[in-house]
PDB file of C-alpha atoms in Angstrom:
ATOM      1  CA  MET A   1      17.152  56.746   8.512  1.00 67.00           C
ATOM      2  CA  PRO A   2      16.297  60.747   8.487  1.00 70.00           C
ATOM      3  CA  GLN A   3      18.852  61.174   5.466  1.00 69.00           C
ATOM      4  CA  PHE A   4      16.511  58.589   4.054  1.00 64.00           C
ATOM      5  CA  LYS A   5      13.058  60.998   3.850  1.00 73.00           C
ATOM      6  CA  LEU A   6      14.802  64.506   3.477  1.00 75.00           C
ATOM      7  CA  ASP A   7      16.397  62.727  -0.011  1.00 66.00           C
ATOM      8  CA  ASP A   8      12.251  62.314  -0.702  1.00 67.00           C
ATOM      9  CA  LEU A   9      11.798  64.791  -0.381  1.00 69.00           C
ATOM     10  CA  LEU A  10      14.845  65.950  -2.451  1.00 68.00           C
ATOM     11  CA  GLY A  11      13.259  64.372  -5.586  1.00 66.00           C
ATOM     12  CA  GLN A  12      10.392  65.946  -5.144  1.00 69.00           C
ATOM     13  CA  LEU A  13      11.943  69.352  -4.743  1.00 71.00           C
ATOM     14  CA  THR A  14      13.960  68.596  -7.991  1.00 69.00           C
ATOM     15  CA  LYS A  15      11.724  66.788  -9.231  1.00 67.00           C
ATOM     16  CA  LYS A  16      14.554  63.777 -10.620  1.00 71.00           C
ATOM     17  CA  LEU A  17      12.779  61.535  -8.164  1.00 68.00           C
ATOM     18  CA  ASN A  18      15.161  58.679 -11.098  1.00 70.00           C
ATOM     19  CA  GLU A  19      18.506  60.153  -8.708  1.00 73.00           C
ATOM     20  CA  TYR A  20      17.127  61.360  -5.501  1.00 71.00           C
ATOM     21  CA  GLY A  21      14.925  59.681  -2.846  1.00 74.00           C
ATOM     22  CA  LYS A  22      15.055  56.272  -0.126  1.00 76.00           C
ATOM     23  CA  GLU A  23      14.040  54.053  -3.338  1.00 80.00           C
ATOM     24  CA  LEU A  24      17.873  54.227  -4.074  1.00 83.00           C
ATOM     25  CA  TYR A  25      19.753  52.723  -0.948  1.00 89.00           C
ATOM     26  CA  TRP A  26      21.971  49.490  -1.313  1.00 91.00           C
ATOM     27  CA  PHE A  27      21.981  47.865   1.141  1.00 94.00           C
ATOM     28  CA  SER A  28      25.199  44.629   0.768  1.00 97.00           C
ATOM     29  CA  PHE A  29      26.499  41.732   2.655  1.00 96.00           C
ATOM     30  CA  MET A  30      30.517  41.386   2.754  1.00 94.00           C
ATOM     31  CA  GLY A  31      31.227  37.268   3.572  1.00 94.00           C
ATOM     32  CA  GLN A  32      28.310  35.702   5.598  1.00 95.00           C
ATOM     33  CA  PRO A  33      27.147  36.676   9.322  1.00 95.00           C
ATOM     34  CA  SER A  34      29.424  34.956  12.259  1.00 95.00           C
ATOM     35  CA  MET A  35      30.779  34.531  15.692  1.00 94.00           C
ATOM     36  CA  LYS A  36      33.658  33.734  14.852  1.00 92.00           C
ATOM     37  CA  GLU A  37      35.022  35.124  11.400  1.00 92.00           C
ATOM     38  CA  PRO A  38      35.354  38.259   9.960  1.00 93.00           C
ATOM     39  CA  TRP A  39      32.079  39.831   7.932  1.00 96.00           C
ATOM     40  CA  GLY A  40      30.763  42.871   6.922  1.00 96.00           C
ATOM     41  CA  TRP A  41      27.863  45.159   5.670  1.00 97.00           C
ATOM     42  CA  GLN A  42      27.315  48.479   3.665  1.00 96.00           C
ATOM     43  CA  LEU A  43      24.284  51.056   3.801  1.00 94.00           C
ATOM     44  CA  ASP A  44      24.876  53.068   0.361  1.00 92.00           C
ATOM     45  CA  GLY A  45      22.464  56.485  -1.625  1.00 86.00           C
ATOM     46  CA  HIS A  46      22.961  59.547  -2.466  1.00 85.00           C
ATOM     47  CA  HIS A  47      23.189  60.741   1.939  1.00 89.00           C
ATOM     48  CA  LEU A  48      24.840  58.179   2.969  1.00 91.00           C
ATOM     49  CA  ASN A  49      27.312  55.220   3.246  1.00 94.00           C
ATOM     50  CA  ILE A  50      28.067  53.467   6.074  1.00 95.00           C
ATOM     51  CA  ASN A  51      30.560  50.422   5.865  1.00 95.00           C
ATOM     52  CA  TYR A  52      30.516  48.216   8.811  1.00 96.00           C
ATOM     53  CA  PHE A  53      33.273  45.768   9.622  1.00 94.00           C
ATOM     54  CA  VAL A  54      32.465  43.172  12.543  1.00 95.00           C
ATOM     55  CA  LEU A  55      35.315  40.865  13.998  1.00 93.00           C
ATOM     56  CA  GLY A  56      33.441  38.832  16.926  1.00 93.00           C
ATOM     57  CA  ASP A  57      31.867  41.434  19.384  1.00 92.00           C
ATOM     58  CA  GLN A  58      34.904  43.962  18.112  1.00 92.00           C
ATOM     59  CA  VAL A  59      33.319  46.739  15.502  1.00 94.00           C
ATOM     60  CA  VAL A  60      34.505  49.151  13.506  1.00 93.00           C
ATOM     61  CA  MET A  61      31.719  51.380  11.540  1.00 95.00           C
ATOM     62  CA  THR A  62      34.566  53.077   8.786  1.00 93.00           C
ATOM     63  CA  PRO A  63      34.619  55.243   6.184  1.00 93.00           C
ATOM     64  CA  THR A  64      31.548  56.711   7.453  1.00 95.00           C
ATOM     65  CA  PHE A  65      29.523  59.904   5.251  1.00 95.00           C
ATOM     66  CA  MET A  66      26.918  61.619   6.673  1.00 95.00           C
ATOM     67  CA  GLY A  67      25.110  64.171   4.131  1.00 93.00           C
ATOM     68  CA  SER A  68      21.892  66.588   3.279  1.00 91.00           C
ATOM     69  CA  GLU A  69      20.129  68.879   0.913  1.00 88.00           C
ATOM     70  CA  PRO A  70      18.451  69.830   2.868  1.00 87.00           C
ATOM     71  CA  VAL A  71      18.973  69.642   6.274  1.00 89.00           C
ATOM     72  CA  ARG A  72      15.295  70.587   7.273  1.00 90.00           C
ATOM     73  CA  ALA A  73      11.242  70.010   6.142  1.00 84.00           C
ATOM     74  CA  THR A  74       9.381  73.002   6.767  1.00 79.00           C
ATOM     75  CA  GLU A  75       6.109  71.628   4.662  1.00 76.00           C
ATOM     76  CA  GLY A  76       4.608  68.402   3.410  1.00 73.00           C
ATOM     77  CA  GLU A  77       4.523  65.076   4.746  1.00 77.00           C
ATOM     78  CA  HIS A  78       8.555  65.022   5.839  1.00 72.00           C
ATOM     79  CA  ALA A  79       7.558  68.880   8.056  1.00 78.00           C
ATOM     80  CA  GLY A  80       9.420  68.979  11.330  1.00 82.00           C
ATOM     81  CA  ILE A  81      12.469  66.569  10.196  1.00 86.00           C
ATOM     82  CA  ARG A  82      15.667  68.623  10.784  1.00 91.00           C
ATOM     83  CA  VAL A  83      19.240  66.343  10.772  1.00 92.00           C
ATOM     84  CA  PHE A  84      22.600  67.228  11.285  1.00 96.00           C
ATOM     85  CA  GLU A  85      21.395  70.052  13.975  1.00 97.00           C
ATOM     86  CA  PRO A  86      23.384  68.006  17.003  1.00 98.00           C
ATOM     87  CA  GLU A  87      26.965  68.332  15.092  1.00 98.00           C
ATOM     88  CA  GLU A  88      25.998  72.205  14.099  1.00 98.00           C
ATOM     89  CA  SER A  89      25.175  73.461  17.256  1.00 98.00           C
ATOM     90  CA  LYS A  90      28.196  71.671  18.879  1.00 98.00           C
ATOM     91  CA  GLY A  91      30.713  71.893  16.769  1.00 98.00           C
ATOM     92  CA  LEU A  92      29.608  76.420  16.604  1.00 98.00           C
ATOM     93  CA  ALA A  93      30.648  76.068  20.771  1.00 98.00           C
ATOM     94  CA  THR A  94      33.384  73.773  20.580  1.00 98.00           C
ATOM     95  CA  ILE A  95      35.060  77.156  17.901  1.00 98.00           C
ATOM     96  CA  ARG A  96      33.631  80.072  20.567  1.00 98.00           C
ATOM     97  CA  ALA A  97      34.332  78.339  23.892  1.00 98.00           C
ATOM     98  CA  LEU A  98      38.376  79.397  22.716  1.00 98.00           C
ATOM     99  CA  THR A  99      39.948  82.527  23.411  1.00 98.00           C
ATOM    100  CA  ALA A 100      41.525  84.866  21.025  1.00 98.00           C
ATOM    101  CA  GLU A 101      44.268  83.576  21.471  1.00 98.00           C
ATOM    102  CA  GLN A 102      43.679  80.364  20.881  1.00 98.00           C
ATOM    103  CA  ARG A 103      40.672  80.203  18.190  1.00 98.00           C
ATOM    104  CA  ASP A 104      43.817  81.900  15.990  1.00 98.00           C
ATOM    105  CA  LYS A 105      45.668  77.883  16.139  1.00 98.00           C
ATOM    106  CA  ALA A 106      42.363  76.835  15.435  1.00 98.00           C
ATOM    107  CA  VAL A 107      41.431  79.035  12.684  1.00 98.00           C
ATOM    108  CA  LEU A 108      43.344  77.864   9.554  1.00 98.00           C
ATOM    109  CA  ALA A 109      41.477  79.568   6.555  1.00 98.00           C
ATOM    110  CA  LYS A 110      38.307  82.208   6.472  1.00 96.00           C
ATOM    111  CA  GLU A 111      37.669  80.402   3.612  1.00 96.00           C
ATOM    112  CA  ILE A 112      35.366  77.309   3.445  1.00 97.00           C
ATOM    113  CA  PRO A 113      36.316  74.105   1.381  1.00 95.00           C
ATOM    114  CA  THR A 114      34.142  72.888  -1.246  1.00 91.00           C
ATOM    115  CA  ASP A 115      33.822  69.341   0.069  1.00 93.00           C
ATOM    116  CA  VAL A 116      35.840  67.774   3.153  1.00 95.00           C
ATOM    117  CA  PHE A 117      39.328  65.462   2.952  1.00 93.00           C
ATOM    118  CA  THR A 118      38.011  62.585   2.418  1.00 90.00           C
ATOM    119  CA  SER A 119      35.242  62.437   0.980  1.00 79.00           C
ATOM    120  CA  ALA A 120      34.922  59.136  -1.222  1.00 73.00           C
ATOM    121  CA  PHE A 121      38.205  57.418  -3.179  1.00 65.00           C
ATOM    122  CA  ARG A 122      40.595  58.490  -1.008  1.00 69.00           C
ATOM    123  CA  ASP A 123      41.209  55.625   1.048  1.00 68.00           C
ATOM    124  CA  ASN A 124      43.643  55.782   3.496  1.00 65.00           C
ATOM    125  CA  PHE A 125      44.007  59.029   3.191  1.00 70.00           C
ATOM    126  CA  GLU A 126      46.769  60.885   4.688  1.00 76.00           C
ATOM    127  CA  MET A 127      46.288  64.073   6.464  1.00 88.00           C
ATOM    128  CA  ARG A 128      49.080  65.612   9.035  1.00 93.00           C
ATOM    129  CA  TYR A 129      47.806  67.524  11.970  1.00 96.00           C
ATOM    130  CA  GLU A 130      46.440  71.389  12.142  1.00 98.00           C
ATOM    131  CA  GLY A 131      45.173  73.628  14.712  1.00 98.00           C
ATOM    132  CA  ILE A 132      44.958  73.594  18.046  1.00 98.00           C
ATOM    133  CA  SER A 133      45.404  70.892  20.708  1.00 98.00           C
ATOM    134  CA  PHE A 134      44.142  68.461  21.982  1.00 98.00           C
ATOM    135  CA  ALA A 135      46.965  69.857  25.216  1.00 98.00           C
ATOM    136  CA  GLU A 136      46.685  73.204  24.596  1.00 98.00           C
ATOM    137  CA  LEU A 137      42.881  73.564  26.443  1.00 98.00           C
ATOM    138  CA  MET A 138      41.363  73.900  29.136  1.00 98.00           C
ATOM    139  CA  SER A 139      39.655  71.470  30.649  1.00 97.00           C
ATOM    140  CA  GLY A 140      35.887  73.074  30.573  1.00 98.00           C
ATOM    141  CA  GLN A 141      37.020  73.133  26.563  1.00 98.00           C
ATOM    142  CA  GLN A 142      38.131  69.807  26.880  1.00 98.00           C
ATOM    143  CA  GLU A 143      35.126  68.376  27.960  1.00 98.00           C
ATOM    144  CA  ILE A 144      32.705  70.313  25.036  1.00 98.00           C
ATOM    145  CA  LEU A 145      34.822  69.197  22.795  1.00 98.00           C
ATOM    146  CA  LEU A 146      34.934  65.411  23.819  1.00 98.00           C
ATOM    147  CA  ASP A 147      31.110  65.705  23.868  1.00 98.00           C
ATOM    148  CA  LEU A 148      31.252  66.597  19.948  1.00 98.00           C
ATOM    149  CA  ILE A 149      33.892  63.662  19.414  1.00 98.00           C
ATOM    150  CA  ARG A 150      30.771  61.865  20.850  1.00 98.00           C
ATOM    151  CA  GLU A 151      28.410  62.987  18.642  1.00 98.00           C
ATOM    152  CA  TYR A 152      30.200  61.212  16.232  1.00 98.00           C
ATOM    153  CA  THR A 153      30.740  58.044  17.844  1.00 97.00           C
ATOM    154  CA  SER A 154      27.103  57.274  19.973  1.00 96.00           C
ATOM    155  CA  ASP A 155      25.654  56.727  16.007  1.00 94.00           C
ATOM    156  CA  ILE A 156      26.882  53.028  16.927  1.00 94.00           C
ATOM    157  CA  ARG A 157      25.565  50.786  19.753  1.00 93.00           C
ATOM    158  CA  ASN A 158      26.827  51.798  23.442  1.00 95.00           C
ATOM    159  CA  GLY A 159      28.728  49.184  24.089  1.00 96.00           C
ATOM    160  CA  HIS A 160      30.404  49.587  21.182  1.00 96.00           C
ATOM    161  CA  ALA A 161      30.224  53.067  21.529  1.00 97.00           C
ATOM    162  CA  GLU A 162      32.317  53.073  24.863  1.00 97.00           C
ATOM    163  CA  VAL A 163      34.715  51.291  23.541  1.00 96.00           C
ATOM    164  CA  LYS A 164      35.151  53.507  20.215  1.00 96.00           C
ATOM    165  CA  MET A 165      35.288  56.513  22.857  1.00 98.00           C
ATOM    166  CA  GLU A 166      38.101  54.540  24.730  1.00 98.00           C
ATOM    167  CA  GLN A 167      40.427  54.254  22.475  1.00 96.00           C
ATOM    168  CA  VAL A 168      39.617  58.121  21.681  1.00 98.00           C
ATOM    169  CA  ARG A 169      40.817  59.127  25.344  1.00 98.00           C
ATOM    170  CA  GLN A 170      43.708  57.087  24.401  1.00 98.00           C
ATOM    171  CA  HIS A 171      45.156  59.297  22.746  1.00 98.00           C
ATOM    172  CA  LEU A 172      44.752  62.666  23.167  1.00 98.00           C
ATOM    173  CA  GLU A 173      47.358  64.082  23.531  1.00 97.00           C
ATOM    174  CA  ASN A 174      47.868  63.532  19.991  1.00 97.00           C
ATOM    175  CA  THR A 175      44.323  64.479  19.374  1.00 98.00           C
ATOM    176  CA  HIS A 176      43.883  68.571  17.445  1.00 98.00           C
ATOM    177  CA  PHE A 177      40.364  70.662  16.300  1.00 98.00           C
ATOM    178  CA  ALA A 178      40.951  72.982  13.833  1.00 98.00           C
ATOM    179  CA  TRP A 179      38.510  74.878  11.635  1.00 98.00           C
ATOM    180  CA  MET A 180      37.343  77.072   8.995  1.00 98.00           C
ATOM    181  CA  GLY A 181      35.070  79.944   7.883  1.00 98.00           C
ATOM    182  CA  GLY A 182      33.534  81.900  10.905  1.00 97.00           C
ATOM    183  CA  PHE A 183      31.989  81.204  13.723  1.00 96.00           C
ATOM    184  CA  ASP A 184      28.168  83.232  13.975  1.00 96.00           C
ATOM    185  CA  ASN A 185      25.050  82.722  14.048  1.00 94.00           C
ATOM    186  CA  ASN A 186      24.403  82.334  10.191  1.00 94.00           C
ATOM    187  CA  SER A 187      28.745  81.322   9.152  1.00 97.00           C
ATOM    188  CA  VAL A 188      29.130  78.163   7.811  1.00 98.00           C
ATOM    189  CA  PHE A 189      32.276  76.555   7.870  1.00 98.00           C
ATOM    190  CA  TYR A 190      34.166  73.690   8.272  1.00 98.00           C
ATOM    191  CA  TYR A 191      35.666  72.208  11.058  1.00 98.00           C
ATOM    192  CA  ARG A 192      37.980  68.966  11.843  1.00 98.00           C
ATOM    193  CA  ILE A 193      38.929  66.460  14.766  1.00 98.00           C
ATOM    194  CA  HIS A 194      41.826  64.147  13.873  1.00 98.00           C
ATOM    195  CA  SER A 195      43.226  62.126  15.391  1.00 97.00           C
ATOM    196  CA  PRO A 196      45.553  58.737  15.826  1.00 95.00           C
ATOM    197  CA  VAL A 197      42.459  56.726  15.666  1.00 95.00           C
ATOM    198  CA  ILE A 198      39.928  58.977  14.456  1.00 96.00           C
ATOM    199  CA  LEU A 199      39.330  61.391  11.650  1.00 96.00           C
ATOM    200  CA  ILE A 200      36.228  62.863  11.267  1.00 98.00           C
ATOM    201  CA  GLU A 201      35.048  66.955   8.984  1.00 98.00           C
ATOM    202  CA  PHE A 202      32.611  68.620   9.140  1.00 98.00           C
ATOM    203  CA  ASP A 203      31.417  70.773   5.539  1.00 98.00           C
ATOM    204  CA  HIS A 204      28.754  72.861   4.883  1.00 98.00           C
ATOM    205  CA  GLN A 205      28.753  72.984   1.254  1.00 95.00           C
ATOM    206  CA  ARG A 206      27.375  75.185  -2.076  1.00 91.00           C
ATOM    207  CA  GLY A 207      23.988  73.954  -3.515  1.00 77.00           C
ATOM    208  CA  GLN A 208      24.818  70.691  -6.099  1.00 72.00           C
ATOM    209  CA  ALA A 209      20.658  69.655  -6.517  1.00 66.00           C
ATOM    210  CA  LEU A 210      19.379  72.992  -5.580  1.00 74.00           C
ATOM    211  CA  GLY A 211      21.058  75.168  -6.918  1.00 70.00           C
ATOM    212  CA  ASN A 212      22.439  77.968  -4.833  1.00 76.00           C
ATOM    213  CA  LYS A 213      25.760  78.785  -5.988  1.00 83.00           C
ATOM    214  CA  GLU A 214      27.581  80.071  -2.307  1.00 92.00           C
ATOM    215  CA  PRO A 215      27.425  77.836   0.724  1.00 94.00           C
ATOM    216  CA  SER A 216      24.631  77.094   2.804  1.00 94.00           C
ATOM    217  CA  ARG A 217      23.617  75.737   6.051  1.00 96.00           C
ATOM    218  CA  ASN A 218      21.369  73.891   4.315  1.00 93.00           C
ATOM    219  CA  HIS A 219      23.621  71.176   2.803  1.00 94.00           C
ATOM    220  CA  ILE A 220      26.173  69.339   4.908  1.00 96.00           C
ATOM    221  CA  HIS A 221      28.615  66.710   4.635  1.00 96.00           C
ATOM    222  CA  THR A 222      29.861  64.801   7.010  1.00 97.00           C
ATOM    223  CA  VAL A 223      32.987  61.697   7.026  1.00 97.00           C
ATOM    224  CA  VAL A 224      34.538  60.015  10.398  1.00 96.00           C
ATOM    225  CA  ARG A 225      37.641  57.643   8.922  1.00 94.00           C
ATOM    226  CA  THR A 226      40.153  55.926  10.592  1.00 92.00           C
ATOM    227  CA  PRO A 227      43.250  57.092  10.310  1.00 90.00           C
ATOM    228  CA  ASN A 228      46.575  55.153  10.215  1.00 77.00           C
ATOM    229  CA  GLY A 229      45.267  51.999   7.179  1.00 71.00           C
ATOM    230  CA  ASN A 230      42.400  50.721  10.050  1.00 77.00           C
ATOM    231  CA  ASP A 231      39.569  51.673   6.858  1.00 83.00           C
ATOM    232  CA  TYR A 232      36.696  49.208   7.046  1.00 77.00           C
ATOM    233  CA  GLY A 233      38.296  46.907  10.115  1.00 80.00           C
ATOM    234  CA  LYS A 234      41.907  46.414   8.533  1.00 79.00           C
ATOM    235  CA  ASP A 235      43.969  46.341  11.204  1.00 81.00           C
ATOM    236  CA  LEU A 236      41.594  44.080  13.300  1.00 79.00           C
ATOM    237  CA  LEU A 237      41.333  41.882   9.578  1.00 77.00           C
ATOM    238  CA  ARG A 238      45.062  41.923   9.368  1.00 77.00           C
ATOM    239  CA  GLN A 239      45.034  40.489  13.493  1.00 77.00           C
ATOM    240  CA  HIS A 240      42.602  38.105  12.585  1.00 78.00           C
ATOM    241  CA  TYR A 241      44.575  36.022   9.508  1.00 78.00           C
ATOM    242  CA  GLN A 242      48.176  36.464  12.015  1.00 81.00           C
ATOM    243  CA  ARG A 243      46.695  33.926  14.242  1.00 81.00           C
ATOM    244  CA  SER A 244      44.191  32.034  12.379  1.00 78.00           C
ATOM    245  CA  ASN A 245      45.699  28.949   9.673  1.00 67.00           C
ATOM    246  CA  HIS A 246      44.483  31.109   6.760  1.00 58.00           C
ATOM    247  CA  SER A 247      45.599  30.288   3.386  1.00 50.00           C
ATOM    248  CA  HIS A 248      45.937  33.653   2.007  1.00 48.00           C
ATOM    249  CA  VAL A 249      45.002  36.865   3.428  1.00 47.00           C
ATOM    250  CA  HIS A 250      41.524  38.424   1.690  1.00 49.00           C
ATOM    251  CA  SER A 251      42.027  41.631   0.086  1.00 46.00           C
ATOM    252  CA  HIS A 252      39.063  44.549   1.618  1.00 46.00           C
TER     253      HIS A 252
END
């Protein structure tokens, strides 16, 4: 994945190869791969954490954290690599598609947060709905927002991505889009898409390894969570144990 290569670049830039680089990502299995019993895997490292739960033909790929610093390589062996361009540009397209009145509802603050709200160690984080609701958007604006959501759900295989988008469509009346920061060509910003079945966050970050004190477009964090206690496939696992004769319930 390009994050690995950009993490290699970060190690070269900082000369901290013991902290950054593709060799510092780990792949773990939970349980035994099975057609019937629950199992899963995790890919974990500095700027990438994917939790993948499998039960038969059903999957849950949350929590997922993806980030990068830097987000592009302009020289060297990885020159030309750029990550998060669609997530950034489609987010901007969404806020720019709103009228001034709609934007007043969507924009929560002029300043952006220091990080996404549902980062590590915040399992089953509860967050109130904020911003503008899907129902308050016109049809063209709704399609732009759906295209932005699809950018995140399409990280999974096509069939499963379609299933996830269908879940999203079933809860559009309770879907909200919120924004912090500016929306000019050089602005830094944060946005959130929140519904009963998906929670997406995008945030421009201050420099950590590279040292810039102000947020920049060169450091990005994104998170996809499943709200309401269903992270790590918890809901599918609960359904499985309700139908099965297991003597006890394993925690995730």
